[in-house]
Coordinates of C-alpha atoms and ligand atoms in Angstrom, one line a residue:
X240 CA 0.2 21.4 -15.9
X241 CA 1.1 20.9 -11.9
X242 CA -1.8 21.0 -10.4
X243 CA -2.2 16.8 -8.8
X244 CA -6.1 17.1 -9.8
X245 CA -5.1 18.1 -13.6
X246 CA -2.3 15.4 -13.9
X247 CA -4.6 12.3 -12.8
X248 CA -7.8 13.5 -14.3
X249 CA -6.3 14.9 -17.5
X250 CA -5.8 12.3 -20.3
X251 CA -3.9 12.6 -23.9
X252 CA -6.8 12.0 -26.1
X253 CA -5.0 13.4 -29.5
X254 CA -3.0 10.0 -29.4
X255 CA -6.4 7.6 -29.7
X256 CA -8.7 9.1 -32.1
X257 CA -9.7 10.9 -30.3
X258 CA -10.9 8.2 -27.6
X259 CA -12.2 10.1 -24.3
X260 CA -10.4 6.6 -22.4
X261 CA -7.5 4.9 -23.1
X262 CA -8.1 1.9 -25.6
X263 CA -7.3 -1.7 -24.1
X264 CA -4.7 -3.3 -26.2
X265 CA -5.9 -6.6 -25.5
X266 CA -3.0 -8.4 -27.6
X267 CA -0.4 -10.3 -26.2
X268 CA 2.2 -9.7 -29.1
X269 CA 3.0 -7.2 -31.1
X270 CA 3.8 -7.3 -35.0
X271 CA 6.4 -5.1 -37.1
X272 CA 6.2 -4.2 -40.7
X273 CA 9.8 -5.5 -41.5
X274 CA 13.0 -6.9 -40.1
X275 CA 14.3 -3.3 -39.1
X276 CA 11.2 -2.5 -37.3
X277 CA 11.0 -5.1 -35.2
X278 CA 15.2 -4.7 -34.7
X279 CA 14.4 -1.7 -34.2
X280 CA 12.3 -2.1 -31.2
X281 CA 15.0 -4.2 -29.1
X282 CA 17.1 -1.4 -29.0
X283 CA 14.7 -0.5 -26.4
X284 CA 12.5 -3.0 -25.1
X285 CA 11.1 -1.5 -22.2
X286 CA 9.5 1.3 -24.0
X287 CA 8.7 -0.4 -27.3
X288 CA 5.8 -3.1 -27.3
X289 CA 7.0 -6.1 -28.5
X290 CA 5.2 -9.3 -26.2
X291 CA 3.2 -8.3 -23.3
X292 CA 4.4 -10.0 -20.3
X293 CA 7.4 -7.2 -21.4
X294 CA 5.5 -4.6 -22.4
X295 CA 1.4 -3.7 -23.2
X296 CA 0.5 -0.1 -24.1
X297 CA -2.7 0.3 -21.8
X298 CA 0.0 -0.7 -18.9
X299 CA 2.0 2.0 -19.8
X300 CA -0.3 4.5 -20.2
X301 CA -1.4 3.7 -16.1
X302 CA 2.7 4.0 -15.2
X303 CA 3.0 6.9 -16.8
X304 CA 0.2 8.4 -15.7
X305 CA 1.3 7.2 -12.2
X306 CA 4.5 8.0 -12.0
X307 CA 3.4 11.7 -12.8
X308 CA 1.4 12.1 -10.4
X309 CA 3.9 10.6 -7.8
X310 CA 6.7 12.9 -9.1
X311 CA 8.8 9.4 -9.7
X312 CA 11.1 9.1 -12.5
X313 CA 9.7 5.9 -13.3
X314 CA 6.8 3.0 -12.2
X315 CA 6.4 -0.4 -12.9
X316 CA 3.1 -2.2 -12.6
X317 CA 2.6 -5.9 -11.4
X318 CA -0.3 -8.0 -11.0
X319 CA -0.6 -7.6 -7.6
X320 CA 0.9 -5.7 -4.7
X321 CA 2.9 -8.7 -3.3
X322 CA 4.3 -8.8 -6.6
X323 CA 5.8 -5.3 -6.6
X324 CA 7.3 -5.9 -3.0
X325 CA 8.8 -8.9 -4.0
X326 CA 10.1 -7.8 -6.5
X327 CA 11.4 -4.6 -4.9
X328 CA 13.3 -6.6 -2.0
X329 CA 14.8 -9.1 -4.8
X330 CA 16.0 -6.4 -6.7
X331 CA 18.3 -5.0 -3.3
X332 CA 19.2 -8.1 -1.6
X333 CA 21.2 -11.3 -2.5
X334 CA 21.8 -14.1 -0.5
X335 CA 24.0 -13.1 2.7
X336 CA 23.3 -9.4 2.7
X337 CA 21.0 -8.4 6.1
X338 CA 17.6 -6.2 5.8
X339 CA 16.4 -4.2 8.8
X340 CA 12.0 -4.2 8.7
X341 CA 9.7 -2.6 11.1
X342 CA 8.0 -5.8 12.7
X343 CA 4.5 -4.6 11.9
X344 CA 4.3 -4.8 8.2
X345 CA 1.8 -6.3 6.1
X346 CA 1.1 -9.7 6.8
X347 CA 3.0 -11.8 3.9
X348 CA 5.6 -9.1 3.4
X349 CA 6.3 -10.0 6.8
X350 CA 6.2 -13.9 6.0
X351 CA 8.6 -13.0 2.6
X352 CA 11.1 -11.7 4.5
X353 CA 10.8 -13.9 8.3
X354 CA 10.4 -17.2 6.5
X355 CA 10.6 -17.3 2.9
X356 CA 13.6 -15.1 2.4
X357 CA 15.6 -16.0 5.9
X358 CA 15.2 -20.1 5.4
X359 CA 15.5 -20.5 1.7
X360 CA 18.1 -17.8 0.7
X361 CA 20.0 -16.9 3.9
X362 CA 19.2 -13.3 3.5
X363 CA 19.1 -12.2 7.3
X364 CA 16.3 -9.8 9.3
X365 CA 15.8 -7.7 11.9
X366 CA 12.6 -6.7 12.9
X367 CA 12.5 -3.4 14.6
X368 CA 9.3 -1.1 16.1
X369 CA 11.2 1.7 14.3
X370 CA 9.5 4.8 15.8
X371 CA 12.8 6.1 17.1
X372 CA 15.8 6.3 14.5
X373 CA 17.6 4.5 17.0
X374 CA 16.2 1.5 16.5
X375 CA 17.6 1.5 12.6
X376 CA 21.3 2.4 14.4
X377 CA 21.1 -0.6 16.7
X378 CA 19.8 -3.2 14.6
X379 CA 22.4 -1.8 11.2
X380 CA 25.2 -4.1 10.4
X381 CA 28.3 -4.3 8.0
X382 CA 26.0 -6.2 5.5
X383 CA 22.8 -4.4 6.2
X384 CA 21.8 -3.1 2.0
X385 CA 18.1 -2.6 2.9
X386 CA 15.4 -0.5 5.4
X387 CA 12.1 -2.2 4.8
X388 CA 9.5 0.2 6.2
X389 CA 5.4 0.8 6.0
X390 CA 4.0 4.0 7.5
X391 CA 1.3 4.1 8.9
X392 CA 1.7 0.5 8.9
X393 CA -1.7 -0.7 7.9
X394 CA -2.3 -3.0 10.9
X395 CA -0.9 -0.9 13.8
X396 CA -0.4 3.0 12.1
X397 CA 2.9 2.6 13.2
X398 CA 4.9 6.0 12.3
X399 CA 9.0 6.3 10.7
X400 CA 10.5 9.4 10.8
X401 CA 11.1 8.6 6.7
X402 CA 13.4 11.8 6.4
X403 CA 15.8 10.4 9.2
X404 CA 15.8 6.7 8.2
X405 CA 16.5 7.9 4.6
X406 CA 20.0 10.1 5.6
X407 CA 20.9 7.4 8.1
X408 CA 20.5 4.7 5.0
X409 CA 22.2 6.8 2.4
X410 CA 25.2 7.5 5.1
X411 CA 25.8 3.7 5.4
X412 CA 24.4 2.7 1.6
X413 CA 21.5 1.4 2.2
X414 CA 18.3 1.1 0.3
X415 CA 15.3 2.1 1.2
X416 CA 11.8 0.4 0.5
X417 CA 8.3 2.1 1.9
X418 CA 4.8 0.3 1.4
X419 CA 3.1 3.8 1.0
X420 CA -0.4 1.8 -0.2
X421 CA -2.0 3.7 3.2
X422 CA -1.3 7.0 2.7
X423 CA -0.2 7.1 -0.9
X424 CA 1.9 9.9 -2.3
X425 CA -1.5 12.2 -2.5
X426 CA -1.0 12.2 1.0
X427 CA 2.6 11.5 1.7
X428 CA 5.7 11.8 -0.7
X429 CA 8.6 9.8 0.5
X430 CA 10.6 10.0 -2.9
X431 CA 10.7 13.7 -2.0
X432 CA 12.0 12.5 1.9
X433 CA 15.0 10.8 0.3
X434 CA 13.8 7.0 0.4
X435 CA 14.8 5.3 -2.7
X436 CA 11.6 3.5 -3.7
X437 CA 7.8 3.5 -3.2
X438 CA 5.8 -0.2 -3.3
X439 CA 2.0 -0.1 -3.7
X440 CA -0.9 -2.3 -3.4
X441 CA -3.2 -0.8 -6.1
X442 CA -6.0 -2.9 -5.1
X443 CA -6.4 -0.7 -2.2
X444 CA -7.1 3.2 -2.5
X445 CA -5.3 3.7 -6.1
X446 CA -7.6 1.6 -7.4
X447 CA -10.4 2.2 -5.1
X448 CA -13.8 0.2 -6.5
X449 CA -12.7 -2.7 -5.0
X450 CA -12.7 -4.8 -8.4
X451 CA -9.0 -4.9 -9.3
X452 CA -5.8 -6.9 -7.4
X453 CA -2.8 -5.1 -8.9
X454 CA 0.4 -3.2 -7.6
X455 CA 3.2 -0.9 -8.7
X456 CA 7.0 -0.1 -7.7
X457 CA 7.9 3.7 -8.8
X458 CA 11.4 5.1 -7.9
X459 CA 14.5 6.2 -9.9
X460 CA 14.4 5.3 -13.5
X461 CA 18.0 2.9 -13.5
X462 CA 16.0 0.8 -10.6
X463 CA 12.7 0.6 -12.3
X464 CA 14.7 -0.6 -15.7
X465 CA 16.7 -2.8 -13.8
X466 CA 13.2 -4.8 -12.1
X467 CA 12.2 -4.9 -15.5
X468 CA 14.4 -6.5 -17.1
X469 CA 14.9 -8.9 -14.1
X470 CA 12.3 -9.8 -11.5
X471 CA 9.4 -8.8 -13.4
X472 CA 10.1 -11.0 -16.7
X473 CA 11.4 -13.5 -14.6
X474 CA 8.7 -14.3 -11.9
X475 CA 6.1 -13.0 -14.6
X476 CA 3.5 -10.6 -11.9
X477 CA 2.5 -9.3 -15.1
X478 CA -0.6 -6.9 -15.3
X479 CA -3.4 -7.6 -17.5
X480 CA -4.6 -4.9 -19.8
X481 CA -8.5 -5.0 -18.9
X482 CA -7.0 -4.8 -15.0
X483 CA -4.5 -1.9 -16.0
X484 CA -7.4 -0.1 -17.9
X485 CA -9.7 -1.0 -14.5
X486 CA -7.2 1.2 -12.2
X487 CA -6.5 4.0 -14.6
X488 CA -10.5 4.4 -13.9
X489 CA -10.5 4.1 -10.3
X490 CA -7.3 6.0 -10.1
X491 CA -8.5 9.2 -12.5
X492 CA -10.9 10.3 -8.8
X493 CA -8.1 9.2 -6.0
X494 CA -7.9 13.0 -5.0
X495 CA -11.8 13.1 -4.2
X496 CA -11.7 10.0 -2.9
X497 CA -9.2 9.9 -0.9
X498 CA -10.5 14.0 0.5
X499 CA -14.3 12.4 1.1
X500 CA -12.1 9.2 3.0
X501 CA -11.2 11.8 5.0
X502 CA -13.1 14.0 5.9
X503 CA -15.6 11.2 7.3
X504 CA -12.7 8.9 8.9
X505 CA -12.5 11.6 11.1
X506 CA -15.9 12.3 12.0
X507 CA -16.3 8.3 13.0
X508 CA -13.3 8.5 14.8
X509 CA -14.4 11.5 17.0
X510 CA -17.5 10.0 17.8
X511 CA -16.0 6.5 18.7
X512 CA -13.7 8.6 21.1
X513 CA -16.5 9.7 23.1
X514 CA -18.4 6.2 23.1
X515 CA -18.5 4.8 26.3
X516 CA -17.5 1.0 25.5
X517 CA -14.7 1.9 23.3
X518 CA -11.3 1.9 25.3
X519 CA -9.2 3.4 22.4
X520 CA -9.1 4.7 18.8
X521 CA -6.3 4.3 16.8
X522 CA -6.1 6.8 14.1
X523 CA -3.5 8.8 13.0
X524 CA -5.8 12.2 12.4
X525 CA -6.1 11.9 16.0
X526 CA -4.2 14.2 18.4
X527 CA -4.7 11.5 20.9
X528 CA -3.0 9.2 18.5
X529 CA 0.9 8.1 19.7
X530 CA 2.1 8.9 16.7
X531 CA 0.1 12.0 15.4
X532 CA 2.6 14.5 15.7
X533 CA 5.5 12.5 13.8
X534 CA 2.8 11.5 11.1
X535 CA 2.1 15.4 10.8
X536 CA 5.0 16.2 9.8
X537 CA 5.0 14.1 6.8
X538 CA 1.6 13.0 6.0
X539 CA -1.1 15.6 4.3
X540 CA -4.2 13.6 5.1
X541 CA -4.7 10.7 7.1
X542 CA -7.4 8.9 4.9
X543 CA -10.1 6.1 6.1
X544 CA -8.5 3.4 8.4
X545 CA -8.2 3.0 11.9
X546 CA -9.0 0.8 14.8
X547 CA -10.3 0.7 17.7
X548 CA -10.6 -1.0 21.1
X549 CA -14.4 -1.8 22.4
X550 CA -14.6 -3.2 26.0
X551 CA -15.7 -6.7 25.4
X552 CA -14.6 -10.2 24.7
X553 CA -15.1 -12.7 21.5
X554 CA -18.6 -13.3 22.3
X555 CA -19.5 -9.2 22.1
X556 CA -17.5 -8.8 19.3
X557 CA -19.0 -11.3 17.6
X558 CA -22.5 -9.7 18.2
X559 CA -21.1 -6.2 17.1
X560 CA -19.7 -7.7 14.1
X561 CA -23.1 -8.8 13.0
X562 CA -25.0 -6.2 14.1
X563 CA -23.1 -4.3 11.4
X564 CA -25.4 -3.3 8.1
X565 CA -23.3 -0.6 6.1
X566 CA -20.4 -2.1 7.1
X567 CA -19.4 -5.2 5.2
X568 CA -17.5 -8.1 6.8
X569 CA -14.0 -8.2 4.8
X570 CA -10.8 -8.2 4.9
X571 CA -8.8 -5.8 2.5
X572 CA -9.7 -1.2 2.0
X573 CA -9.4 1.4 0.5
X574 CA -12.4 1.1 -1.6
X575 CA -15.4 2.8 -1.8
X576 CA -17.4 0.6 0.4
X577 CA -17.3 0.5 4.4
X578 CA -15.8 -2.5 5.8
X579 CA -14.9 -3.9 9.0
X580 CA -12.5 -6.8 10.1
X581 CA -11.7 -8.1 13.8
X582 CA -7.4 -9.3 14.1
X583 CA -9.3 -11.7 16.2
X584 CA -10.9 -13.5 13.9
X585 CA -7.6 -15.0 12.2
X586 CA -5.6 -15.1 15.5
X587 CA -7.9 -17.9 16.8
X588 CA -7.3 -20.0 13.7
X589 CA -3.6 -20.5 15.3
X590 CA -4.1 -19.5 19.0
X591 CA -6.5 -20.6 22.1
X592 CA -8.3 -17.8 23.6
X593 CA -6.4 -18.5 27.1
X594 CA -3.5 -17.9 25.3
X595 CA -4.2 -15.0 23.6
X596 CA -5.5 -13.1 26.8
X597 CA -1.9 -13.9 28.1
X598 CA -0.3 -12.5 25.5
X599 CA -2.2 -9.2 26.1
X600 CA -4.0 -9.4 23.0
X601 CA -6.9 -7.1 23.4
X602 CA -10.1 -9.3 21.8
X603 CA -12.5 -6.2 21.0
X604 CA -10.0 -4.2 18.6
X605 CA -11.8 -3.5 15.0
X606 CA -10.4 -2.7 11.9
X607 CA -12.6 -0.3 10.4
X608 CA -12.2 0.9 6.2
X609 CA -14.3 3.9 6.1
X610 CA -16.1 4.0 2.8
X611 CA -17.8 6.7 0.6
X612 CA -21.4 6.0 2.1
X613 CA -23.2 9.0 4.2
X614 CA -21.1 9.3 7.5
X615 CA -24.4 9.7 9.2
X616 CA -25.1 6.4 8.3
X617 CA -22.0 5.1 8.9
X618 CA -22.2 6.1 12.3
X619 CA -25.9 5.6 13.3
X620 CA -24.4 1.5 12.0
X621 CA -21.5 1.3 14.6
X622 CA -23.9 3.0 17.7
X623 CA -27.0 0.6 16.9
X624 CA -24.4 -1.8 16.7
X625 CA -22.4 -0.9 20.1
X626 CA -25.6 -0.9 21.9
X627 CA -25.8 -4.7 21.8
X628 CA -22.0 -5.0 23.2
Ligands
PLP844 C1 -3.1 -5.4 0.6 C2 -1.8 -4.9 0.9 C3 -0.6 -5.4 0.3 C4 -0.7 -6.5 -0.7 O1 -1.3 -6.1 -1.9 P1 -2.1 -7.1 -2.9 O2 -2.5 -6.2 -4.0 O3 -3.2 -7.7 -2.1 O4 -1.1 -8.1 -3.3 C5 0.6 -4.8 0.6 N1 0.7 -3.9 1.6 C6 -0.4 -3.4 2.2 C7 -0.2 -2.4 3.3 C8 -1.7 -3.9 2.0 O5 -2.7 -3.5 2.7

């Protein structure tokens, strides 16, 4: 059984009675016939259900089935996808070691590792744009243990050679960490590029309904034993069963999903490209995109995000925004529904307009999650929309 399609849709229905889904153990301990059975199932805790924060049988069932279909030896699921990261990072670094990051991650992986990691446990970081390899060379020390990267970084589609970044890390033993929530490994397979370990938000397009906040580490199976019995006991991100059971659903149609993402990403992006009062469309399907021919060369599909730059200030975005009608106002993806978000919105919580203008912060730039709705439709919402710009 190799096919992708087979290995996420396909379940093991002999082991429930037959049970088309997998049950939901909603139990929080689990009880042995005798003293040697329950001996018995320390010898290996990980596998063997004993309490759930450890381990819950619906949550293993979504690992396994995850880490199939990510060829990784092993995956560990946490309650959320700041909870896998964390973890992740914990598990490489101590106190004094360094980490080189690409500057543009996700918001509070960025805050982890810049504030909360730096001040409290003197764990040093560089932040590097780390499109060229020589960035990684420059900003490598003696105590450099980890590469922290995201590509396409999910606010700027920033692009890492991950093959070269991985051989330059394993020369100098270094660990490597990739936020692969954007392009998952449906569409991109670092473990197969040489980096060490994958860290997903599954409330984005794993999950993909948009009713779920959970996240998952896979990678070798010494690491993922080692964050169990460590960071994930000890800070406790545990997974819930009814959530776990919620993303083996969404996940079962990611293929499709992610295909239909696509294919009409794509077509909105073509059109913006053409539209009179947009200044620039980031999106890495895009040949015009800086990055497209790097991200080619790794990537399979480009899914449903991008951005884009209309010609207009706060006051016209503002009136695009609500001109929207498909498209929801939001933050997060990756679900089924179209949704759009302006980086302006939360910059002005901290910064004044004048300010921002100096910094050459471009007001009109919209995030854009392009859902599973008719693309006509999609598009007939951002022209009526445009129009009042
Ligand atoms: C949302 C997101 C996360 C965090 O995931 P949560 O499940 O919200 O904790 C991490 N990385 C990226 C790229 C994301 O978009």
């Amino acid at each position: 059984m190799k096919n992708l399609k087979t290995i996420i849709a396909h379940d093991n229905k002999d082991k429930y009675g037959g049970a088309v889904t997998a049950p939901i153990f909603q139990s929080s301990l689990f009880t042995f016939d005798s003293y040697e059975g329950i001996s018995e199932a320390f010898d290996d805790p990980y596998m063997n259900p004993i309490y759930s924060r450890g381990n819950n049988p619906t949550v293993r069932i979504l690992e396994e089935k995850v880490a199939a279909a990510a060829g990784a030896e092993n995956c560990k699921f946490f309650s959320s996808g700041m909870a896998a990261i964390t973890s992740a990072i914990l598990h490489y670094v101590s106190s004094g070691d360094h980490i080189v990051a690409i500057s543009n991650t996700y918001g509070p992986a960025n805050n982890f590792l810049n504030l909360y990691l730096k001040k409290k446990f003197k764990v040093d970081v560089t932040f590097v744009k780390g499109d060229k390899i020589e960035d990684f060379k420059e900003a490598m020390r003696d105590n450099t243990k980890l590469f922290y990267l995201e590509s396409p970084s999910s606010a700027l589609f920033n692009i890492q050679d991950l093959r070269a970044v991985a051989d330059l890390a394993k020369a100098n033993n270094i660990n490597t960490i990739i936020d692969n929530s954007w392009a998952t490994f449906i569409y991109q397979k670092p473990l197969e590029l040489g980096i060490d370990m994958e860290v997903h938000s599954a409330s984005k397009y794993l999950s993909g309904h948009s009713d779920v906040v959970a996240g998952c580490i896979l990678g070798r199976d010494e690491d993922i034993r080692a964050i169990y019995g460590a960071e994930f006991p000890y800070f406790g991100g545990v997974l819930s069963p009814f959530d776990a059971w919620l993303v083996l659903r969404g996940f079962r149609t990611l293929p499709l999903r992610l295909e239909q993402h696509s294919k009409s990403a794509m077509e909105v992006a073509r059109y913006l490209e053409t539209h009179p009062k947009i200044k620039k469309v980031n999106y890495v399907g895009l040949e015009s995109f800086e990055g497209h021919e790097m991200a080619k060369k790794q990537m399979s599909g480009f899914a449903g995000l991008m951005s884009f730059d209309i010609d207009t200030d706060v006051a016209g975005v503002k009136k695009f925004m609500n001109a929207l009608e498909i498209f929801s106002i939001g933050v997060s993806w990756g679900g089924y529904e179209s949704l759009a978000f302006a980086p302006i919105i939360s910059l002005l919580k901290e910064t004044p307009e004048e300010v921002i203008k100096e910094m050459g912060v471009s007001p009109g730039v919209v995030r854009i999650s392009v859902g599973l709705e008719g693309v006509e439709d999609l598009i007939h919402d951002i022209d009526k929309a445009l129009e009042l710009v």
